[in-house]
XYZ file of C-alpha atoms in Angstrom:
700
model
C 32.568 71.210 -51.538
C 36.339 71.490 -51.212
C 37.288 68.168 -52.751
C 35.609 65.722 -55.072
C 36.770 62.219 -55.896
C 34.906 60.036 -58.403
C 33.315 57.198 -56.505
C 33.600 53.590 -57.626
C 31.733 50.749 -56.005
C 31.605 47.559 -58.043
C 29.411 45.008 -56.374
C 27.380 41.938 -57.119
C 24.488 40.481 -55.240
C 22.222 37.482 -55.626
C 19.401 35.898 -53.699
C 18.284 32.340 -54.134
C 15.760 31.909 -56.965
C 12.867 31.605 -54.535
C 13.787 34.723 -52.554
C 14.351 36.742 -55.712
C 10.993 35.693 -57.147
C 9.207 36.770 -53.961
C 11.137 40.034 -53.871
C 9.812 40.892 -57.357
C 6.246 40.147 -56.323
C 6.211 42.235 -53.151
C 7.026 45.896 -52.714
C 8.953 46.757 -49.549
C 7.074 48.510 -46.753
C 8.191 50.637 -43.861
C 6.679 50.430 -40.389
C 8.465 53.325 -38.712
C 8.693 56.348 -41.007
C 5.132 57.519 -40.430
C 3.897 54.881 -37.912
C 1.707 53.564 -40.746
C 2.450 50.418 -42.786
C 3.155 51.959 -46.176
C 4.856 51.308 -49.483
C 8.182 53.102 -49.766
C 6.999 55.323 -52.628
C 4.115 56.533 -50.437
C 6.447 57.761 -47.673
C 7.510 61.457 -47.642
C 10.981 60.601 -46.316
C 14.312 59.218 -47.474
C 14.113 55.584 -46.282
C 16.745 52.824 -46.455
C 16.410 49.119 -45.646
C 18.814 46.389 -44.614
C 17.143 42.993 -44.769
C 18.138 39.670 -43.212
C 19.481 38.401 -46.555
C 21.764 41.486 -46.755
C 23.173 40.631 -43.336
C 23.690 36.962 -44.280
C 25.530 37.947 -47.468
C 27.692 40.653 -45.877
C 28.134 39.119 -42.391
C 28.909 42.433 -40.605
C 30.648 42.117 -37.245
C 28.490 44.746 -35.499
C 25.254 46.666 -35.985
C 26.984 49.952 -36.965
C 28.920 48.098 -39.685
C 25.640 47.149 -41.402
C 25.548 50.785 -42.612
C 29.039 50.739 -44.162
C 27.708 50.329 -47.732
C 25.415 53.353 -47.325
C 27.396 56.242 -48.789
C 25.404 58.777 -46.757
C 26.415 57.289 -43.390
C 29.868 57.672 -41.799
C 30.538 54.778 -39.390
C 33.087 56.226 -36.946
C 34.922 53.885 -34.553
C 36.502 55.396 -31.468
C 37.756 51.875 -30.739
C 37.403 48.454 -32.300
C 34.001 47.257 -31.124
C 32.681 50.806 -30.703
C 30.783 52.084 -33.724
C 28.708 55.247 -34.022
C 27.031 56.203 -37.332
C 27.090 59.855 -38.407
C 23.803 60.569 -40.208
C 23.401 63.926 -41.926
C 26.092 65.476 -39.751
C 24.950 64.073 -36.388
C 25.891 61.082 -34.246
C 25.529 59.699 -30.725
C 22.509 61.032 -28.881
C 21.381 63.133 -31.868
C 20.324 59.959 -33.682
C 17.591 57.706 -32.310
C 17.914 53.914 -32.184
C 14.783 51.825 -31.638
C 14.522 48.079 -31.054
C 11.082 46.865 -32.142
C 9.889 50.437 -31.559
C 11.497 50.741 -28.080
C 14.051 53.449 -27.406
C 17.616 52.250 -26.894
C 18.633 55.883 -26.326
C 18.716 56.603 -22.610
C 19.785 59.487 -20.392
C 23.383 58.238 -20.005
C 24.226 58.642 -23.711
C 27.259 60.910 -23.956
C 28.282 63.596 -26.430
C 29.742 62.544 -29.758
C 30.380 58.984 -30.923
C 29.594 56.339 -28.318
C 29.616 52.559 -28.093
C 25.987 51.798 -27.300
C 24.775 50.890 -30.805
C 27.327 48.058 -30.763
C 25.280 46.275 -28.050
C 22.708 45.153 -30.639
C 23.549 41.800 -32.250
C 23.090 42.102 -36.056
C 22.606 38.327 -36.338
C 19.427 38.602 -34.242
C 17.925 41.099 -36.694
C 15.415 40.443 -39.468
C 15.281 44.007 -40.797
C 16.759 47.460 -40.208
C 15.021 50.654 -41.286
C 16.803 53.999 -41.501
C 14.736 57.172 -41.848
C 16.857 60.289 -42.295
C 15.944 63.719 -40.975
C 12.668 62.602 -39.438
C 12.497 65.002 -36.488
C 10.845 64.573 -33.096
C 7.102 64.365 -33.822
C 6.752 60.581 -33.768
C 9.398 59.443 -31.287
C 10.419 62.484 -29.272
C 13.838 63.732 -28.252
C 17.048 62.835 -30.150
C 15.748 62.000 -33.670
C 17.735 64.725 -35.464
C 20.071 63.109 -38.020
C 18.028 59.956 -38.358
C 15.851 57.302 -36.751
C 16.798 53.619 -36.963
C 14.344 50.863 -36.066
C 15.844 47.403 -35.588
C 13.206 44.707 -36.054
C 14.235 41.459 -34.397
C 13.672 37.936 -35.685
C 10.260 36.476 -35.014
C 8.235 33.515 -36.233
C 5.061 33.357 -38.347
C 2.652 30.717 -36.992
C 0.011 31.854 -39.510
C 2.120 30.301 -42.288
C 1.285 26.823 -40.924
C -1.925 24.830 -40.547
C -3.909 24.912 -37.325
C -2.169 23.020 -34.497
C 0.640 21.989 -36.865
C 3.957 21.622 -35.046
C 6.858 23.334 -36.799
C 10.543 23.691 -36.022
C 13.705 24.939 -37.682
C 17.323 25.374 -36.686
C 20.112 27.536 -38.044
C 23.851 27.783 -37.498
C 25.816 30.858 -38.598
C 29.592 31.336 -38.678
C 31.963 34.147 -39.612
C 35.754 33.940 -39.542
C 38.156 36.779 -40.347
C 41.954 36.666 -40.757
C 42.909 40.358 -40.327
C 40.593 40.678 -37.313
C 41.693 37.238 -36.068
C 38.067 36.675 -35.172
C 35.519 33.900 -34.912
C 31.772 34.522 -34.624
C 29.112 31.879 -34.253
C 25.366 31.798 -33.703
C 22.951 28.962 -32.993
C 19.264 29.623 -33.557
C 16.097 27.580 -33.122
C 12.474 28.231 -34.077
C 9.594 26.141 -32.740
C 5.857 26.635 -32.642
C 2.260 25.616 -33.145
C 0.498 26.612 -36.362
C -2.032 29.472 -36.212
C -1.091 30.020 -32.570
C 2.424 30.439 -31.163
C 6.007 30.653 -32.382
C 9.272 30.984 -30.431
C 12.716 32.034 -31.662
C 15.752 31.362 -29.455
C 19.292 32.461 -30.365
C 22.791 32.555 -28.889
C 25.774 34.410 -30.398
C 29.404 34.240 -29.319
C 32.307 36.254 -30.732
C 36.030 36.230 -30.074
C 37.638 39.249 -31.765
C 41.439 39.322 -31.969
C 43.819 42.217 -32.527
C 43.503 44.046 -35.843
C 46.236 43.477 -38.409
C 46.481 46.861 -40.134
C 48.428 47.606 -43.290
C 51.716 49.385 -42.565
C 51.239 49.204 -38.800
C 51.103 45.470 -38.166
C 49.130 44.036 -35.275
C 47.403 46.725 -33.197
C 47.681 45.824 -29.487
C 44.565 45.533 -27.331
C 42.091 45.929 -30.197
C 40.625 42.480 -29.496
C 37.692 41.723 -27.185
C 34.937 39.190 -26.541
C 31.163 39.525 -26.734
C 28.100 37.354 -26.239
C 24.444 37.733 -27.126
C 21.294 35.870 -26.156
C 17.769 36.533 -27.432
C 14.336 35.001 -26.994
C 11.129 36.082 -28.719
C 7.648 34.556 -28.543
C 4.814 35.616 -30.868
C 1.310 34.423 -29.952
C -1.844 35.024 -32.001
C -4.952 35.418 -29.877
C -6.796 35.658 -33.177
C -5.789 36.201 -36.782
C -5.507 39.962 -36.296
C -4.427 40.206 -32.634
C -0.831 39.289 -31.804
C 1.062 39.396 -28.522
C 4.872 39.456 -28.377
C 7.188 38.792 -25.477
C 10.938 39.183 -25.909
C 14.141 39.150 -23.900
C 17.637 39.927 -25.142
C 21.025 40.330 -23.538
C 24.353 41.438 -24.946
C 27.730 41.633 -23.174
C 31.099 43.060 -24.239
C 34.233 42.277 -22.223
C 37.684 43.872 -22.024
C 37.104 46.485 -24.708
C 40.021 48.958 -24.841
C 40.024 52.594 -25.941
C 43.540 52.202 -27.290
C 44.194 55.665 -28.743
C 44.165 57.123 -25.212
C 46.962 54.751 -24.129
C 50.655 54.241 -24.795
C 49.696 51.192 -26.867
C 48.264 53.344 -29.667
C 50.102 53.481 -32.985
C 50.958 56.776 -34.646
C 49.711 57.067 -38.224
C 50.160 60.011 -40.583
C 51.398 62.108 -37.646
C 48.734 61.281 -35.028
C 49.829 61.495 -31.399
C 49.869 58.582 -28.957
C 48.048 58.658 -25.625
C 49.721 58.650 -22.211
C 47.535 56.304 -20.177
C 48.824 52.827 -19.398
C 45.399 51.220 -19.665
C 41.805 52.152 -20.446
C 39.499 49.167 -20.765
C 35.838 48.542 -20.104
C 32.897 46.170 -20.075
C 29.259 46.810 -20.893
C 26.069 44.802 -20.678
C 22.594 45.554 -22.015
C 19.367 43.679 -21.247
C 15.892 44.296 -22.670
C 12.578 42.639 -21.827
C 9.283 43.756 -23.304
C 5.677 42.730 -23.893
C 3.658 44.104 -26.802
C 0.181 43.574 -28.170
C -0.841 44.578 -31.668
C -4.345 44.468 -33.131
C -5.090 45.217 -36.801
C -8.211 45.511 -38.978
C -10.507 46.317 -36.064
C -14.063 47.564 -36.277
C -15.109 50.673 -34.431
C -13.252 53.930 -33.745
C -9.793 52.276 -33.715
C -8.601 50.291 -36.712
C -5.200 49.506 -35.175
C -3.875 49.355 -31.612
C -0.244 48.798 -30.646
C 0.829 48.864 -26.973
C 4.186 48.251 -25.301
C 5.610 47.728 -21.812
C 9.400 47.430 -21.515
C 12.378 47.283 -19.168
C 15.843 48.164 -20.380
C 18.997 47.808 -18.288
C 22.465 49.059 -19.199
C 25.600 48.504 -17.117
C 28.982 49.964 -17.966
C 32.336 49.896 -16.195
C 35.759 51.331 -17.028
C 39.198 50.638 -15.570
C 42.000 53.160 -16.120
C 45.668 53.414 -15.178
C 47.173 56.851 -15.749
C 50.748 57.575 -16.765
C 51.505 58.390 -13.121
C 50.432 54.895 -12.086
C 47.242 56.139 -10.406
C 44.227 53.996 -11.189
C 40.475 54.356 -10.988
C 37.352 52.367 -11.725
C 34.017 53.903 -12.648
C 30.689 53.005 -14.179
C 26.913 53.123 -14.026
C 23.862 50.896 -13.725
C 20.784 52.313 -15.457
C 17.239 50.967 -15.599
C 14.819 52.374 -18.155
C 11.119 51.587 -17.820
C 8.975 52.433 -20.821
C 5.418 52.210 -22.010
C 3.632 53.518 -25.055
C 0.300 53.247 -26.813
C -0.315 53.905 -30.494
C -3.748 54.074 -32.123
C -4.823 54.414 -35.738
C -8.200 55.668 -36.941
C -9.717 56.489 -40.310
C -11.728 59.695 -40.081
C -13.310 62.263 -42.313
C -10.156 64.385 -42.062
C -7.715 61.606 -42.988
C -5.938 58.651 -41.448
C -4.902 59.513 -37.901
C -2.044 57.991 -35.947
C -1.862 59.139 -32.344
C -0.804 58.039 -28.899
C 1.336 58.582 -25.843
C 4.669 57.394 -24.455
C 6.442 57.480 -21.110
C 10.022 56.525 -20.196
C 11.671 56.680 -16.780
C 15.448 56.237 -16.463
C 16.957 55.641 -13.042
C 20.727 55.397 -12.628
C 23.359 54.759 -9.972
C 26.986 55.602 -10.694
C 30.315 54.976 -8.972
C 33.970 55.896 -9.111
C 36.761 54.515 -6.946
C 40.353 55.715 -6.828
C 42.656 52.706 -6.566
C 46.221 52.031 -5.542
C 48.614 50.017 -7.694
C 47.369 46.834 -6.072
C 43.785 47.577 -7.094
C 42.628 48.428 -3.579
C 40.115 51.246 -3.033
C 41.698 54.322 -1.493
C 38.844 56.772 -2.104
C 35.190 56.676 -3.138
C 34.140 59.660 -5.237
C 30.777 61.458 -5.104
C 29.814 60.402 -8.613
C 30.826 58.211 -11.526
C 30.851 59.357 -15.168
C 27.674 61.365 -14.443
C 25.639 62.275 -11.364
C 24.684 59.540 -8.895
C 21.101 58.735 -7.763
C 19.620 60.312 -10.895
C 16.149 60.108 -12.436
C 15.073 61.141 -15.934
C 11.497 61.135 -17.219
C 10.054 61.718 -20.681
C 6.324 61.964 -21.342
C 4.931 62.630 -24.791
C 1.658 62.950 -26.692
C 1.635 62.858 -30.487
C -0.829 62.987 -33.366
C -0.234 62.697 -37.097
C -2.778 63.013 -39.869
C -2.306 61.619 -43.376
C -4.633 63.438 -45.763
C -5.305 62.187 -49.298
C -5.699 65.521 -51.081
C -6.030 63.763 -54.448
C -5.427 60.245 -55.738
C -1.817 61.304 -56.363
C -1.049 63.761 -53.548
C -0.830 63.045 -49.802
C 0.018 65.422 -46.948
C 1.290 64.341 -43.540
C 0.925 66.811 -40.685
C 1.832 66.015 -37.104
C 2.696 67.506 -33.721
C 4.121 66.208 -30.468
C 4.149 67.639 -26.952
C 6.976 66.397 -24.750
C 7.663 66.998 -21.072
C 11.132 66.094 -19.758
C 12.327 66.096 -16.145
C 15.878 65.532 -14.855
C 16.715 65.028 -11.170
C 20.459 64.669 -10.463
C 20.866 63.389 -6.903
C 24.601 63.987 -6.409
C 27.293 65.495 -8.597
C 30.775 66.734 -7.754
C 31.920 70.315 -8.162
C 35.329 69.842 -9.838
C 36.882 72.855 -8.099
C 35.491 72.740 -4.538
C 35.026 68.915 -4.596
C 31.714 69.468 -2.770
C 28.502 67.605 -3.564
C 25.672 69.321 -5.384
C 22.268 68.391 -6.783
C 19.912 69.788 -9.356
C 16.399 69.337 -10.702
C 14.936 70.868 -13.837
C 12.246 70.243 -16.416
C 11.502 71.330 -19.970
C 8.521 71.349 -22.333
C 8.646 71.135 -26.104
C 6.153 71.257 -28.962
C 7.496 69.961 -32.286
C 5.623 69.789 -35.594
C 6.147 68.352 -39.041
C 4.585 69.029 -42.440
C 5.489 66.741 -45.330
C 3.940 65.700 -48.600
C 4.384 63.146 -51.369
C 3.189 63.473 -54.968
C 2.870 60.331 -57.119
C 3.041 61.282 -60.780
C 0.901 58.380 -62.011
C -1.383 55.712 -60.620
C 1.430 53.169 -60.923
C 3.340 55.004 -58.195
C 6.690 54.455 -59.951
C 7.716 58.106 -59.741
C 7.179 60.342 -56.742
C 8.331 63.654 -55.363
C 8.477 64.241 -51.613
C 9.490 66.995 -49.258
C 8.665 69.107 -46.273
C 9.930 70.440 -42.975
C 10.302 68.741 -39.583
C 11.146 70.200 -36.198
C 13.369 68.324 -33.796
C 14.720 68.831 -30.318
C 17.003 67.166 -27.823
C 16.628 67.717 -24.100
C 19.727 67.785 -21.844
C 20.399 64.373 -20.308
C 22.475 63.005 -17.399
C 25.680 63.290 -19.392
C 25.071 66.896 -20.486
C 24.152 68.093 -17.015
C 26.575 66.252 -14.746
C 29.340 64.493 -16.667
C 32.732 64.279 -14.914
C 34.846 62.197 -17.265
C 37.165 62.267 -20.258
C 35.866 63.860 -23.433
C 37.997 64.078 -26.580
C 41.788 63.758 -26.622
C 43.329 65.355 -23.492
C 39.993 66.808 -22.314
C 37.881 66.297 -19.198
C 34.229 67.333 -19.141
C 32.765 68.676 -15.884
C 29.123 69.246 -14.760
C 27.020 71.904 -16.521
C 23.668 71.996 -14.697
C 22.238 75.117 -16.400
C 21.217 73.913 -19.873
C 18.152 74.089 -22.130
C 16.986 71.844 -24.993
C 18.546 72.025 -28.436
C 16.271 72.886 -31.375
C 16.502 71.908 -35.037
C 14.457 72.471 -38.179
C 15.122 70.159 -41.133
C 14.019 70.834 -44.707
C 14.103 68.158 -47.399
C 13.214 67.776 -51.081
C 13.533 64.496 -52.914
C 12.298 62.177 -55.589
C 12.279 58.448 -56.260
C 11.597 56.365 -59.352
C 11.263 52.594 -59.259
C 10.272 49.970 -61.821
C 11.428 46.448 -62.628
C 14.603 47.555 -64.437
C 15.571 51.007 -63.186
C 15.360 52.793 -59.852
C 16.828 56.090 -58.698
C 16.525 58.543 -55.861
C 17.714 61.995 -54.904
C 17.402 63.896 -51.641
C 18.590 67.401 -50.780
C 18.435 68.488 -47.137
C 19.180 71.510 -44.958
C 19.055 71.478 -41.144
C 18.932 74.720 -39.164
C 20.582 74.499 -35.719
C 19.545 76.568 -32.695
C 20.812 76.467 -29.088
C 22.947 73.382 -29.708
C 24.826 72.245 -26.618
C 28.583 72.352 -27.222
C 31.707 71.785 -25.146
C 33.551 74.951 -24.181
C 37.094 75.189 -22.739
C 37.390 77.003 -19.409
C 41.178 77.370 -19.337
C 41.505 75.244 -16.171
C 43.576 72.053 -15.970
C 42.067 69.157 -13.991
C 43.874 65.843 -13.518
C 46.345 66.801 -16.278
C 43.522 67.383 -18.784
C 41.949 70.517 -20.225
C 38.547 71.221 -18.628
C 35.538 71.704 -20.876
C 31.965 72.507 -19.846
C 28.778 72.606 -21.884
C 26.617 75.545 -22.852
C 23.723 76.367 -25.203
C 25.829 78.517 -27.465
C 25.823 77.128 -30.979
C 23.822 78.350 -33.950
C 24.460 76.959 -37.403
C 23.398 74.658 -40.194
C 24.270 71.466 -42.056
C 23.242 70.582 -45.593
C 23.893 67.909 -48.164
C 22.817 65.849 -51.130
C 22.338 62.094 -51.487
C 21.940 60.221 -54.777
C 21.424 56.560 -55.613
C 20.494 54.546 -58.697
C 20.414 50.989 -60.022
C 19.859 49.559 -63.509
C 19.241 45.958 -64.535
C 21.251 45.557 -67.742
C 20.122 41.995 -68.428
C 19.370 38.796 -66.529
C 23.018 38.471 -65.502
C 24.321 42.007 -65.011
C 23.053 45.124 -63.295
C 24.640 48.411 -62.292
C 24.088 50.678 -59.343
C 25.657 53.632 -57.600
C 25.294 56.377 -55.035
C 26.924 59.591 -53.892
C 26.694 61.665 -50.704
C 28.090 64.999 -49.609
C 27.652 66.951 -46.331
C 28.805 70.414 -45.302
C 27.878 72.837 -42.551
C 28.943 75.474 -40.066
C 28.176 76.059 -36.389
C 29.367 78.309 -33.587
C 32.203 76.858 -31.524
C 34.246 78.012 -28.546
C 37.828 77.138 -29.472
C 39.361 78.446 -26.229
C 38.423 80.232 -23.028
C 39.442 83.657 -24.353
C 37.222 83.590 -27.479
C 33.467 84.084 -27.084
C 32.503 82.106 -30.206
C 33.153 81.771 -33.892
C 31.588 79.886 -36.782
C 33.520 76.809 -37.873
C 32.815 73.590 -39.804
C 30.597 70.977 -38.168
C 32.755 68.409 -36.363
C 33.677 65.199 -38.201
C 31.761 65.883 -41.402
C 31.250 63.116 -43.920
C 33.772 63.494 -46.734
C 32.452 63.309 -50.318
C 31.858 59.615 -50.887
C 29.622 57.251 -52.754
C 29.315 54.079 -54.785
C 29.233 52.955 -58.407
C 28.644 49.290 -59.038
C 28.229 46.307 -61.316
C 26.549 43.017 -60.405
C 26.982 39.641 -62.022
C 25.154 36.364 -61.325
C 27.339 33.453 -62.355
C 24.421 31.020 -62.136
C 21.185 30.515 -60.232
C 23.226 29.562 -57.158
C 26.518 31.470 -57.456
C 27.491 35.110 -57.512
C 30.696 37.126 -57.637
C 31.334 40.560 -56.207
C 34.064 43.117 -56.796
C 33.629 46.254 -54.727
C 35.474 49.432 -53.920
C 34.739 51.868 -51.098
C 36.286 55.269 -51.854
C 36.305 58.404 -49.717
C 37.792 61.835 -50.350
C 40.263 63.418 -47.957
C 38.530 65.216 -45.100
C 40.406 68.359 -44.061
C 37.350 70.549 -43.463
C 38.012 70.646 -39.715
C 37.094 72.882 -36.809
C 39.403 73.806 -33.928
C 38.491 70.809 -31.775
C 38.906 68.418 -34.716
C 42.395 69.782 -35.290
C 43.129 69.402 -31.582
C 41.992 65.764 -31.560
C 45.430 64.640 -32.702
C 45.086 61.095 -31.347
C 42.328 60.375 -33.881
C 42.630 62.911 -36.717
C 46.014 63.340 -38.454
C 47.414 66.870 -38.852
C 45.920 68.302 -42.012
C 42.947 65.938 -41.970
C 42.103 62.299 -42.595
C 43.522 61.032 -45.920
C 41.181 59.711 -48.590
C 41.217 56.038 -49.480
C 40.054 53.388 -51.939
C 39.384 49.899 -50.583
C 38.724 47.049 -53.016
C 36.916 43.865 -52.006
C 36.329 40.554 -53.786
C 33.430 38.371 -52.650
C 31.998 35.061 -53.802
C 28.803 33.340 -52.705
C 27.474 29.854 -53.331
C 23.952 28.769 -52.424
C 24.647 25.030 -52.365
C 21.067 24.255 -51.442
C 18.074 25.911 -49.851
C 19.646 25.018 -46.502
C 23.298 26.006 -47.022
C 24.841 29.328 -48.061
C 28.626 29.807 -48.180
C 30.452 33.107 -48.705
C 34.132 33.817 -49.268
C 35.601 37.307 -49.333
C 38.956 38.959 -49.793
C 38.541 42.436 -48.308
C 40.970 45.301 -48.818
C 42.617 43.450 -51.694
C 45.320 46.099 -52.185
C 46.202 46.184 -48.457
C 45.310 49.879 -48.246
C 46.339 51.879 -45.160
C 43.226 53.778 -44.144
C 41.222 55.138 -41.263
C 37.554 56.149 -41.203
C 37.432 59.850 -40.351
C 37.374 60.505 -36.592
C 38.184 56.926 -35.594
C 40.712 55.870 -32.962
C 42.533 53.237 -35.012
C 43.049 52.081 -38.581
C 40.891 49.486 -40.314
C 42.136 45.956 -41.102
C 44.544 45.364 -43.970
C 44.076 42.556 -46.478
C 41.464 40.323 -44.891
C 40.118 36.861 -45.717
C 36.549 36.338 -44.484
C 34.586 33.095 -44.533
C 30.864 32.944 -43.810
C 28.338 30.132 -43.626
C 24.622 29.840 -42.929
C 23.037 26.409 -42.545
C 19.395 25.712 -41.743
C 17.927 22.366 -40.767
């Protein structure tokens, strides 16, 4: 630890009296950590929750921003509207995002921070679960830093009498001065008691240019986005439920400003040379699921899924020379999985199979200044006419050794196949193709010890293997990478391998709760970008290779204490460090350097105050230490990381909430009260300055 700054986070929080009463009666459960429905203190993992009420109180603009109050997660933003959480040292395709158990991760995910998590509308979410350091046993490739399951809003027909008609509407609004933004959502729920319920929602956002302290209005940081979602839950019987859902999310005219001449220098950062770099993306998901619980016979639970996921992305660029190009991809991902649960003489078994098939077409056109096509390239950002398949079988056994001690042991076999139809050799400009496949067997052994029958205090720990197979982007990318870099195809790659160790403890009662987790992740054969020394299209060429060995470790702490009926205190702290082999230039074989874009020492310390049963007040401060623990490529990324590292910051926020009635909640906030100039480490632009935010939620 090179620097330490005391962390202050003063915050208040209140639910309505009815919600708070229910929250005290029910313990939270997790549905993703072990694929069992379990109380948090029975889970041998570090688990974090973000509930619907948290989202209504905080009104985050995007899904990644829902993690901003978690001191152990760094939410990097390459551009406004592009957010990518760093979890235990990893981001992008080394974290797994699920939507109702369905993989959002697909074979087009690129190295480092990417924009794909921002295509999930947080206002359509009822609950978010984050499981850190889980490994690949339960969900396969990619789940290295963490696994996030987004559970979408559904209805509960069982809460109503048989054949009783029910309906509800909701309107949500968020307005922000420093983002010059307006967000609105209309939502309706209708159904028939004991049978069927339908939730329909539409979200629209207009995001303006950021007003940043010291820099003024940041050009081209505004964009528009729209979301639509539909979910129907039907009960065939009390314990058999079918779900059908469709969701769509679109982002339009989203700029990567730091690569252009419109970027603003801050603390010595450089400004890009391109005249324009803007893009659109659209994601659509449709799925059908059936879930049966409390069954008689060999299977006590059955959960099956069939899904279709589509992702379209396009980018328009004008270089400093005036040359222009347009590129993008259209990817369809078809998925199916089956999960079974059985109670046996050797424990409670969870087992099943999954299969995903990604099929993608890509394009790139060179354009003249009038926008006319002058040349069609062989491929877009990655190889054209490409297919990617993942098949997996898993089994996990939960064994009750004693009334206080449980062991979870599991293994997963995964077969991955990649078939790249056409990719361009950057030197010869000829077309090539490749096909390869890989097998992996990952295992996990974890345990949890509950000190007493009350379950208030537990100790957990274990080891989990993880892997990530090369995807379309690894094998055949021909596109910009970090500042002033272009990545070219690397068809000869093998899977990355990781082994994560964790020890932790959690205590929870009505007045005091606390948790600690210490982790260490061993890295083997990690795929890293390597300079070749060649210059292509005025950018430094990098290729990928399995050449990195290393480790990342850290500690995470959190606690809360209810002082009295009005006040309570809470806090948290997180620290990450690690080293891995890098290839700083074409003349050096390798050397060990810090992990890229590490989380700086950060955390929270807070105080809550309820003004009355219906009003609350919040004063908060997010503080981060300076991050100058950089590797060679971090230091070379001068458009995003200032020379000498990203300065530390303290951002104070004042928030007030008023629950006028059961139907109407109003929130007012003054964020960044001191108008602090700051940038989240690794991001492409600064965060907003002093910012007035108004939020409202009305049901009817």
